[in-house]
Amino acid sequence: KSPAREDSPLNPFANIIGLKQAKQALIYAAAGNLPLLLYGPPGTGKTLLLSRVASLLPPLDSAAQQQISAMHGRPVEKRPVFSIPLGMRQADLAKGVVPELCKAHEGALIVDELSHQRPNIRTTLASVMDTHTFGGYPLRTLVVCATNACSCANLGSLEGICRCSEIQIDKFWSKLGHPLLDRFAMALALTSENLLVSEVNTTTIDYERIEYVRTMQMSRSEQEILSLLPLYTKVFRGSQQSFRRSYLCCKVARTIADFEGKESVTQAIMEKAQQLYLLPKDRHYH
């Protein structure tokens, strides 16, 4: 069992009951630097999980420390975490000699209440996830976001009643924008859990494995991921996904295989990767 790092709690998920799939998705996100979207009604643990992202990231090497310290204008020893609060404007992200948003470089970019963010903030987010740059500076960062699943916020709730029609739900997600949604590698629904029957056992976190897989992903070429497309096509024959969506699914599958110590991606792993990206229209709530 790998020892916990000094800059992390013994287990970031120690006091979070249930949410097993979401916890595992966060670990994959940290290991593969894969953008993740969590959605669901209030009280399901979205914001709580976002607060634990920084604890999953591996330590910085000396070269990254020097680069980040130069961008921040001060010594930086831990991976930075930058959150975009509600009401922040595009100009706020770009202010400074080195843009404020670039403080998330080599760390994590956290965006809660994604549906309530300004449209140009969401547009910027999509651009960053695509280019890994902002304002002429590098911005390689783990993007993790959270949002409600409908306008009334009750979709997926065991307590509240969602009265949104299918058209209203589609309109809500259209507001978030297909270009942004298409750039998330994983999208998971969090629903209210019965705490009396939820799994109490904590999720084991292997920090050394996260760091190893992260290094592996950085060394893998785009061609290696593209080579998985025939398997993706075979497994999901007839699915109408964009090329980006197919590519990201292959990237998630490769991350899972590396995390599990598998040399090749199997059909079961590809199917598992696909199940980590399901929007409301795929879940048939109504």
mmCIF file of C-alpha atoms in Angstrom:
data_model
loop_
_atom_site.group_PDB
_atom_site.id
_atom_site.type_symbol
_atom_site.label_atom_id
_atom_site.label_comp_id
_atom_site.label_asym_id
_atom_site.label_seq_id
_atom_site.Cartn_x
_atom_site.Cartn_y
_atom_site.Cartn_z
ATOM 1 C CA LYS A 1 0.000 0.000 0.000
ATOM 2 C CA SER A 2 1.460 3.328 -1.037
ATOM 3 C CA PRO A 3 2.051 5.828 1.777
ATOM 4 C CA ALA A 4 0.002 9.012 1.717
ATOM 5 C CA ARG A 5 1.893 12.098 0.623
ATOM 6 C CA GLU A 6 2.655 14.708 3.255
ATOM 7 C CA ASP A 7 0.626 17.356 1.430
ATOM 8 C CA SER A 8 -2.506 15.179 1.336
ATOM 9 C CA PRO A 9 -4.890 13.886 3.965
ATOM 10 C CA LEU A 10 -4.613 10.154 4.667
ATOM 11 C CA ASN A 11 -7.640 9.649 2.432
ATOM 12 C CA PRO A 12 -9.372 12.549 0.657
ATOM 13 C CA PHE A 13 -12.573 10.485 0.501
ATOM 14 C CA ALA A 14 -12.478 9.312 4.131
ATOM 15 C CA ASN A 15 -15.670 11.113 5.187
ATOM 16 C CA ILE A 16 -17.575 10.752 1.922
ATOM 17 C CA ILE A 17 -20.006 7.819 1.969
ATOM 18 C CA GLY A 18 -20.962 6.158 -1.311
ATOM 19 C CA LEU A 19 -20.323 7.833 -4.683
ATOM 20 C CA LYS A 20 -17.986 4.975 -5.609
ATOM 21 C CA GLN A 21 -18.066 5.599 -9.376
ATOM 22 C CA ALA A 22 -17.536 9.345 -8.977
ATOM 23 C CA LYS A 23 -14.556 8.803 -6.672
ATOM 24 C CA GLN A 24 -12.978 6.397 -9.160
ATOM 25 C CA ALA A 25 -13.619 8.852 -11.998
ATOM 26 C CA LEU A 26 -11.799 11.574 -10.041
ATOM 27 C CA ILE A 27 -8.837 9.244 -9.622
ATOM 28 C CA TYR A 28 -8.805 8.504 -13.369
ATOM 29 C CA ALA A 29 -9.100 12.238 -14.072
ATOM 30 C CA ALA A 30 -6.080 12.989 -11.877
ATOM 31 C CA ALA A 31 -4.066 10.130 -13.391
ATOM 32 C CA GLY A 32 -4.869 10.929 -17.012
ATOM 33 C CA ASN A 33 -5.345 14.703 -16.694
ATOM 34 C CA LEU A 34 -8.830 14.104 -18.103
ATOM 35 C CA PRO A 35 -11.499 16.833 -17.925
ATOM 36 C CA LEU A 36 -14.449 15.706 -15.800
ATOM 37 C CA LEU A 37 -18.006 16.986 -15.395
ATOM 38 C CA LEU A 38 -20.153 16.040 -12.388
ATOM 39 C CA TYR A 39 -23.860 16.836 -12.522
ATOM 40 C CA GLY A 40 -26.920 16.255 -10.411
ATOM 41 C CA PRO A 41 -29.235 17.818 -7.836
ATOM 42 C CA PRO A 42 -28.015 19.829 -4.807
ATOM 43 C CA GLY A 43 -26.791 17.794 -1.859
ATOM 44 C CA THR A 44 -25.362 14.885 -3.825
ATOM 45 C CA GLY A 45 -21.722 15.707 -3.090
ATOM 46 C CA LYS A 46 -20.597 17.533 -6.249
ATOM 47 C CA THR A 47 -18.963 20.487 -4.493
ATOM 48 C CA LEU A 48 -17.507 18.220 -1.797
ATOM 49 C CA LEU A 49 -15.811 16.066 -4.425
ATOM 50 C CA LEU A 50 -14.475 19.147 -6.210
ATOM 51 C CA SER A 51 -12.782 20.199 -2.968
ATOM 52 C CA ARG A 52 -10.789 16.945 -2.925
ATOM 53 C CA VAL A 53 -9.306 17.205 -6.430
ATOM 54 C CA ALA A 54 -6.079 18.891 -5.306
ATOM 55 C CA SER A 55 -5.342 16.052 -2.861
ATOM 56 C CA LEU A 56 -5.251 13.531 -5.716
ATOM 57 C CA LEU A 57 -2.639 15.295 -7.825
ATOM 58 C CA PRO A 58 0.954 14.015 -7.665
ATOM 59 C CA PRO A 59 3.767 16.298 -6.451
ATOM 60 C CA LEU A 60 5.551 18.662 -8.814
ATOM 61 C CA ASP A 61 8.960 17.849 -10.205
ATOM 62 C CA SER A 62 11.700 20.496 -10.012
ATOM 63 C CA ALA A 63 11.308 21.658 -13.634
ATOM 64 C CA ALA A 64 7.560 22.219 -13.209
ATOM 65 C CA GLN A 65 8.170 23.999 -9.904
ATOM 66 C CA GLN A 66 10.528 26.451 -11.587
ATOM 67 C CA GLN A 67 8.118 27.126 -14.447
ATOM 68 C CA ILE A 68 5.120 27.636 -12.177
ATOM 69 C CA SER A 69 7.075 29.777 -9.717
ATOM 70 C CA ALA A 70 8.125 32.037 -12.589
ATOM 71 C CA MET A 71 4.503 32.373 -13.727
ATOM 72 C CA HIS A 72 3.268 33.126 -10.191
ATOM 73 C CA GLY A 73 6.129 35.462 -9.357
ATOM 74 C CA ARG A 74 6.813 33.599 -6.099
ATOM 75 C CA PRO A 75 8.016 30.155 -4.995
ATOM 76 C CA VAL A 76 5.392 27.462 -5.584
ATOM 77 C CA GLU A 77 5.921 23.990 -4.155
ATOM 78 C CA LYS A 78 2.489 22.372 -4.561
ATOM 79 C CA ARG A 79 0.323 21.999 -7.620
ATOM 80 C CA PRO A 80 -1.833 25.136 -7.881
ATOM 81 C CA VAL A 81 -5.621 25.055 -7.812
ATOM 82 C CA PHE A 82 -7.629 27.878 -9.372
ATOM 83 C CA SER A 83 -11.390 28.171 -8.908
ATOM 84 C CA ILE A 84 -13.696 30.291 -11.037
ATOM 85 C CA PRO A 85 -16.400 31.709 -8.733
ATOM 86 C CA LEU A 86 -19.807 32.854 -9.919
ATOM 87 C CA GLY A 87 -19.768 36.373 -11.296
ATOM 88 C CA MET A 88 -16.173 36.275 -12.509
ATOM 89 C CA ARG A 89 -15.750 38.064 -15.814
ATOM 90 C CA GLN A 90 -13.594 37.284 -18.804
ATOM 91 C CA ALA A 91 -11.487 40.349 -18.000
ATOM 92 C CA ASP A 92 -10.798 38.948 -14.518
ATOM 93 C CA LEU A 93 -9.328 35.797 -16.042
ATOM 94 C CA ALA A 94 -7.052 37.783 -18.355
ATOM 95 C CA LYS A 95 -5.761 40.423 -15.935
ATOM 96 C CA GLY A 96 -2.106 40.520 -14.967
ATOM 97 C CA VAL A 97 1.148 40.215 -16.876
ATOM 98 C CA VAL A 98 0.647 36.479 -16.691
ATOM 99 C CA PRO A 99 -3.131 35.959 -17.002
ATOM 100 C CA GLU A 100 -4.842 35.079 -13.734
ATOM 101 C CA LEU A 101 -6.300 31.912 -15.259
ATOM 102 C CA CYS A 102 -2.809 30.605 -16.012
ATOM 103 C CA LYS A 103 -2.265 30.164 -12.275
ATOM 104 C CA ALA A 104 -3.947 26.798 -12.819
ATOM 105 C CA HIS A 105 -1.081 25.623 -15.045
ATOM 106 C CA GLU A 106 0.132 22.127 -14.055
ATOM 107 C CA GLY A 107 -2.559 22.029 -11.373
ATOM 108 C CA ALA A 108 -6.341 22.001 -11.387
ATOM 109 C CA LEU A 109 -9.032 24.356 -12.657
ATOM 110 C CA ILE A 110 -12.247 24.018 -10.648
ATOM 111 C CA VAL A 111 -15.572 25.389 -11.905
ATOM 112 C CA ASP A 112 -18.675 24.884 -9.758
ATOM 113 C CA GLU A 113 -22.191 25.924 -10.848
ATOM 114 C CA LEU A 114 -21.133 25.668 -14.489
ATOM 115 C CA SER A 115 -24.632 26.403 -15.826
ATOM 116 C CA HIS A 116 -24.687 29.748 -13.971
ATOM 117 C CA GLN A 117 -21.299 30.939 -15.236
ATOM 118 C CA ARG A 118 -21.172 33.709 -17.839
ATOM 119 C CA PRO A 119 -21.350 32.417 -21.441
ATOM 120 C CA ASN A 120 -17.914 33.802 -22.322
ATOM 121 C CA ILE A 121 -16.437 32.008 -19.305
ATOM 122 C CA ARG A 122 -17.777 28.713 -20.657
ATOM 123 C CA THR A 123 -16.442 29.576 -24.112
ATOM 124 C CA THR A 124 -13.006 30.258 -22.630
ATOM 125 C CA LEU A 125 -13.150 26.973 -20.752
ATOM 126 C CA ALA A 126 -13.832 25.054 -23.967
ATOM 127 C CA SER A 127 -10.925 26.829 -25.662
ATOM 128 C CA VAL A 128 -8.530 26.032 -22.811
ATOM 129 C CA MET A 129 -9.522 22.363 -22.873
ATOM 130 C CA ASP A 130 -8.771 22.329 -26.597
ATOM 131 C CA THR A 131 -5.560 24.338 -26.880
ATOM 132 C CA HIS A 132 -4.064 24.076 -23.372
ATOM 133 C CA THR A 133 -3.080 27.726 -23.664
ATOM 134 C CA PHE A 134 -4.503 31.105 -22.614
ATOM 135 C CA GLY A 135 -3.299 34.581 -23.465
ATOM 136 C CA GLY A 136 -0.151 33.224 -25.070
ATOM 137 C CA TYR A 137 0.851 31.254 -21.969
ATOM 138 C CA PRO A 138 0.704 27.480 -21.417
ATOM 139 C CA LEU A 139 -2.256 26.192 -19.440
ATOM 140 C CA ARG A 140 -2.005 22.453 -19.064
ATOM 141 C CA THR A 141 -4.433 21.804 -16.249
ATOM 142 C CA LEU A 142 -6.957 19.292 -14.937
ATOM 143 C CA VAL A 143 -10.440 20.738 -15.518
ATOM 144 C CA VAL A 144 -13.157 19.528 -13.142
ATOM 145 C CA CYS A 145 -16.621 21.091 -13.226
ATOM 146 C CA ALA A 146 -20.002 20.608 -11.577
ATOM 147 C CA THR A 147 -23.516 21.648 -12.520
ATOM 148 C CA ASN A 148 -27.169 20.917 -11.891
ATOM 149 C CA ALA A 149 -28.858 18.693 -14.462
ATOM 150 C CA CYS A 150 -31.889 20.875 -15.239
ATOM 151 C CA SER A 151 -33.340 24.330 -14.660
ATOM 152 C CA CYS A 152 -35.235 23.377 -11.477
ATOM 153 C CA ALA A 153 -32.160 21.452 -10.222
ATOM 154 C CA ASN A 154 -34.251 18.430 -9.159
ATOM 155 C CA LEU A 155 -33.443 16.073 -12.030
ATOM 156 C CA GLY A 156 -32.032 12.914 -10.473
ATOM 157 C CA SER A 157 -33.211 13.772 -6.966
ATOM 158 C CA LEU A 158 -34.873 11.171 -4.733
ATOM 159 C CA GLU A 159 -36.582 13.909 -2.732
ATOM 160 C CA GLY A 160 -37.435 16.848 -4.967
ATOM 161 C CA ILE A 161 -39.710 16.433 -7.982
ATOM 162 C CA CYS A 162 -38.386 17.508 -11.357
ATOM 163 C CA ARG A 163 -41.162 19.115 -13.369
ATOM 164 C CA CYS A 164 -38.970 19.982 -16.363
ATOM 165 C CA SER A 165 -40.087 18.587 -19.694
ATOM 166 C CA GLU A 166 -37.687 16.822 -22.047
ATOM 167 C CA ILE A 167 -37.606 19.994 -24.140
ATOM 168 C CA GLN A 168 -36.701 22.113 -21.101
ATOM 169 C CA ILE A 169 -33.945 19.675 -20.092
ATOM 170 C CA ASP A 170 -32.541 19.724 -23.635
ATOM 171 C CA LYS A 171 -32.680 23.533 -23.608
ATOM 172 C CA PHE A 172 -30.772 23.606 -20.306
ATOM 173 C CA TRP A 173 -27.964 21.461 -21.716
ATOM 174 C CA SER A 174 -27.971 23.397 -24.980
ATOM 175 C CA LYS A 175 -27.265 26.482 -22.885
ATOM 176 C CA LEU A 176 -24.101 24.813 -21.609
ATOM 177 C CA GLY A 177 -23.205 24.287 -25.238
ATOM 178 C CA HIS A 178 -22.264 21.228 -27.260
ATOM 179 C CA PRO A 179 -18.705 22.485 -27.944
ATOM 180 C CA LEU A 180 -17.986 22.569 -24.211
ATOM 181 C CA LEU A 181 -19.744 19.311 -23.332
ATOM 182 C CA ASP A 182 -17.991 17.523 -26.169
ATOM 183 C CA ARG A 183 -14.608 18.342 -24.631
ATOM 184 C CA PHE A 184 -15.173 16.565 -21.321
ATOM 185 C CA ALA A 185 -13.587 13.123 -21.240
ATOM 186 C CA MET A 186 -16.000 11.990 -18.509
ATOM 187 C CA ALA A 187 -19.459 13.159 -17.442
ATOM 188 C CA LEU A 188 -21.130 11.520 -14.456
ATOM 189 C CA ALA A 189 -24.519 11.909 -12.820
ATOM 190 C CA LEU A 190 -24.571 12.120 -9.032
ATOM 191 C CA THR A 191 -27.880 11.172 -7.468
ATOM 192 C CA SER A 192 -29.151 11.293 -3.908
ATOM 193 C CA GLU A 193 -28.049 8.164 -2.060
ATOM 194 C CA ASN A 194 -29.666 6.278 0.777
ATOM 195 C CA LEU A 195 -26.947 6.596 3.408
ATOM 196 C CA LEU A 196 -28.281 3.521 5.234
ATOM 197 C CA VAL A 197 -27.331 1.266 2.335
ATOM 198 C CA SER A 198 -24.496 3.215 0.683
ATOM 199 C CA GLU A 199 -21.045 1.661 0.704
ATOM 200 C CA VAL A 200 -19.147 2.816 3.789
ATOM 201 C CA ASN A 201 -15.736 1.377 2.861
ATOM 202 C CA THR A 202 -13.333 4.093 1.760
ATOM 203 C CA THR A 203 -11.831 4.096 -1.718
ATOM 204 C CA THR A 204 -8.189 3.035 -1.736
ATOM 205 C CA ILE A 205 -5.958 5.662 -3.310
ATOM 206 C CA ASP A 206 -2.652 4.559 -4.773
ATOM 207 C CA TYR A 207 -0.751 7.832 -5.185
ATOM 208 C CA GLU A 208 2.241 6.125 -6.767
ATOM 209 C CA ARG A 209 -0.025 4.576 -9.407
ATOM 210 C CA ILE A 210 -1.645 7.962 -10.130
ATOM 211 C CA GLU A 211 1.779 9.509 -10.622
ATOM 212 C CA TYR A 212 2.967 6.607 -12.776
ATOM 213 C CA VAL A 213 -0.098 6.680 -15.020
ATOM 214 C CA ARG A 214 0.132 10.455 -15.340
ATOM 215 C CA THR A 215 3.712 10.105 -16.560
ATOM 216 C CA MET A 216 2.667 7.355 -18.972
ATOM 217 C CA GLN A 217 -0.124 9.476 -20.459
ATOM 218 C CA MET A 218 2.207 12.417 -21.035
ATOM 219 C CA SER A 219 4.601 10.153 -22.937
ATOM 220 C CA ARG A 220 1.930 8.541 -25.117
ATOM 221 C CA SER A 221 1.589 9.909 -28.630
ATOM 222 C CA GLU A 222 -1.656 10.899 -30.255
ATOM 223 C CA GLN A 223 -1.125 8.050 -32.708
ATOM 224 C CA GLU A 224 -1.246 5.526 -29.864
ATOM 225 C CA ILE A 225 -4.686 6.794 -28.861
ATOM 226 C CA LEU A 226 -5.875 6.911 -32.467
ATOM 227 C CA SER A 227 -4.865 3.276 -32.878
ATOM 228 C CA LEU A 228 -7.708 2.391 -30.465
ATOM 229 C CA LEU A 229 -10.399 3.850 -32.749
ATOM 230 C CA PRO A 230 -10.990 0.556 -34.639
ATOM 231 C CA LEU A 231 -11.792 -1.146 -31.309
ATOM 232 C CA TYR A 232 -14.047 1.762 -30.340
ATOM 233 C CA THR A 233 -15.866 1.489 -33.676
ATOM 234 C CA LYS A 234 -16.254 -2.264 -33.278
ATOM 235 C CA VAL A 235 -17.641 -1.962 -29.733
ATOM 236 C CA PHE A 236 -19.985 0.943 -30.450
ATOM 237 C CA ARG A 237 -20.927 0.230 -34.043
ATOM 238 C CA GLY A 238 -23.767 2.529 -35.071
ATOM 239 C CA SER A 239 -23.196 5.164 -32.370
ATOM 240 C CA GLN A 240 -23.283 8.723 -33.688
ATOM 241 C CA GLN A 241 -20.477 10.351 -31.744
ATOM 242 C CA SER A 242 -18.164 13.115 -32.872
ATOM 243 C CA PHE A 243 -14.560 12.303 -33.660
ATOM 244 C CA ARG A 244 -13.490 14.207 -30.527
ATOM 245 C CA ARG A 245 -15.921 12.225 -28.401
ATOM 246 C CA SER A 246 -14.595 8.944 -29.831
ATOM 247 C CA TYR A 247 -10.986 10.044 -29.297
ATOM 248 C CA LEU A 248 -11.621 11.045 -25.682
ATOM 249 C CA CYS A 249 -13.296 7.719 -24.976
ATOM 250 C CA CYS A 250 -10.179 5.959 -26.274
ATOM 251 C CA LYS A 251 -8.034 8.207 -24.083
ATOM 252 C CA VAL A 252 -10.084 7.303 -21.003
ATOM 253 C CA ALA A 253 -9.844 3.610 -21.929
ATOM 254 C CA ARG A 254 -6.054 3.854 -22.254
ATOM 255 C CA THR A 255 -5.868 5.578 -18.851
ATOM 256 C CA ILE A 256 -7.979 2.854 -17.229
ATOM 257 C CA ALA A 257 -5.823 0.137 -18.801
ATOM 258 C CA ASP A 258 -2.633 1.796 -17.550
ATOM 259 C CA PHE A 259 -4.142 2.239 -14.108
ATOM 260 C CA GLU A 260 -5.076 -1.448 -13.977
ATOM 261 C CA GLY A 261 -1.664 -2.502 -15.257
ATOM 262 C CA LYS A 262 -2.990 -3.845 -18.576
ATOM 263 C CA GLU A 263 -0.754 -3.674 -21.644
ATOM 264 C CA SER A 264 -3.653 -3.436 -24.068
ATOM 265 C CA VAL A 265 -7.164 -1.995 -24.032
ATOM 266 C CA THR A 266 -9.814 -4.711 -24.038
ATOM 267 C CA GLN A 267 -13.437 -4.499 -25.108
ATOM 268 C CA ALA A 268 -14.508 -4.517 -21.445
ATOM 269 C CA ILE A 269 -12.248 -1.549 -20.685
ATOM 270 C CA MET A 270 -13.561 0.364 -23.700
ATOM 271 C CA GLU A 271 -17.134 -0.253 -22.533
ATOM 272 C CA LYS A 272 -16.198 0.924 -19.050
ATOM 273 C CA ALA A 273 -14.750 4.126 -20.523
ATOM 274 C CA GLN A 274 -17.941 4.740 -22.489
ATOM 275 C CA GLN A 275 -20.042 4.379 -19.329
ATOM 276 C CA LEU A 276 -18.063 7.210 -17.743
ATOM 277 C CA TYR A 277 -19.587 9.703 -20.185
ATOM 278 C CA LEU A 278 -23.366 9.746 -19.989
ATOM 279 C CA LEU A 279 -25.487 12.883 -20.203
ATOM 280 C CA PRO A 280 -29.164 13.037 -19.081
ATOM 281 C CA LYS A 281 -30.404 12.093 -22.544
ATOM 282 C CA ASP A 282 -28.417 8.861 -22.223
ATOM 283 C CA ARG A 283 -29.844 8.027 -18.797
ATOM 284 C CA HIS A 284 -33.574 8.310 -19.561
ATOM 285 C CA TYR A 285 -34.533 9.931 -16.244
ATOM 286 C CA HIS A 286 -38.067 10.610 -17.507
#
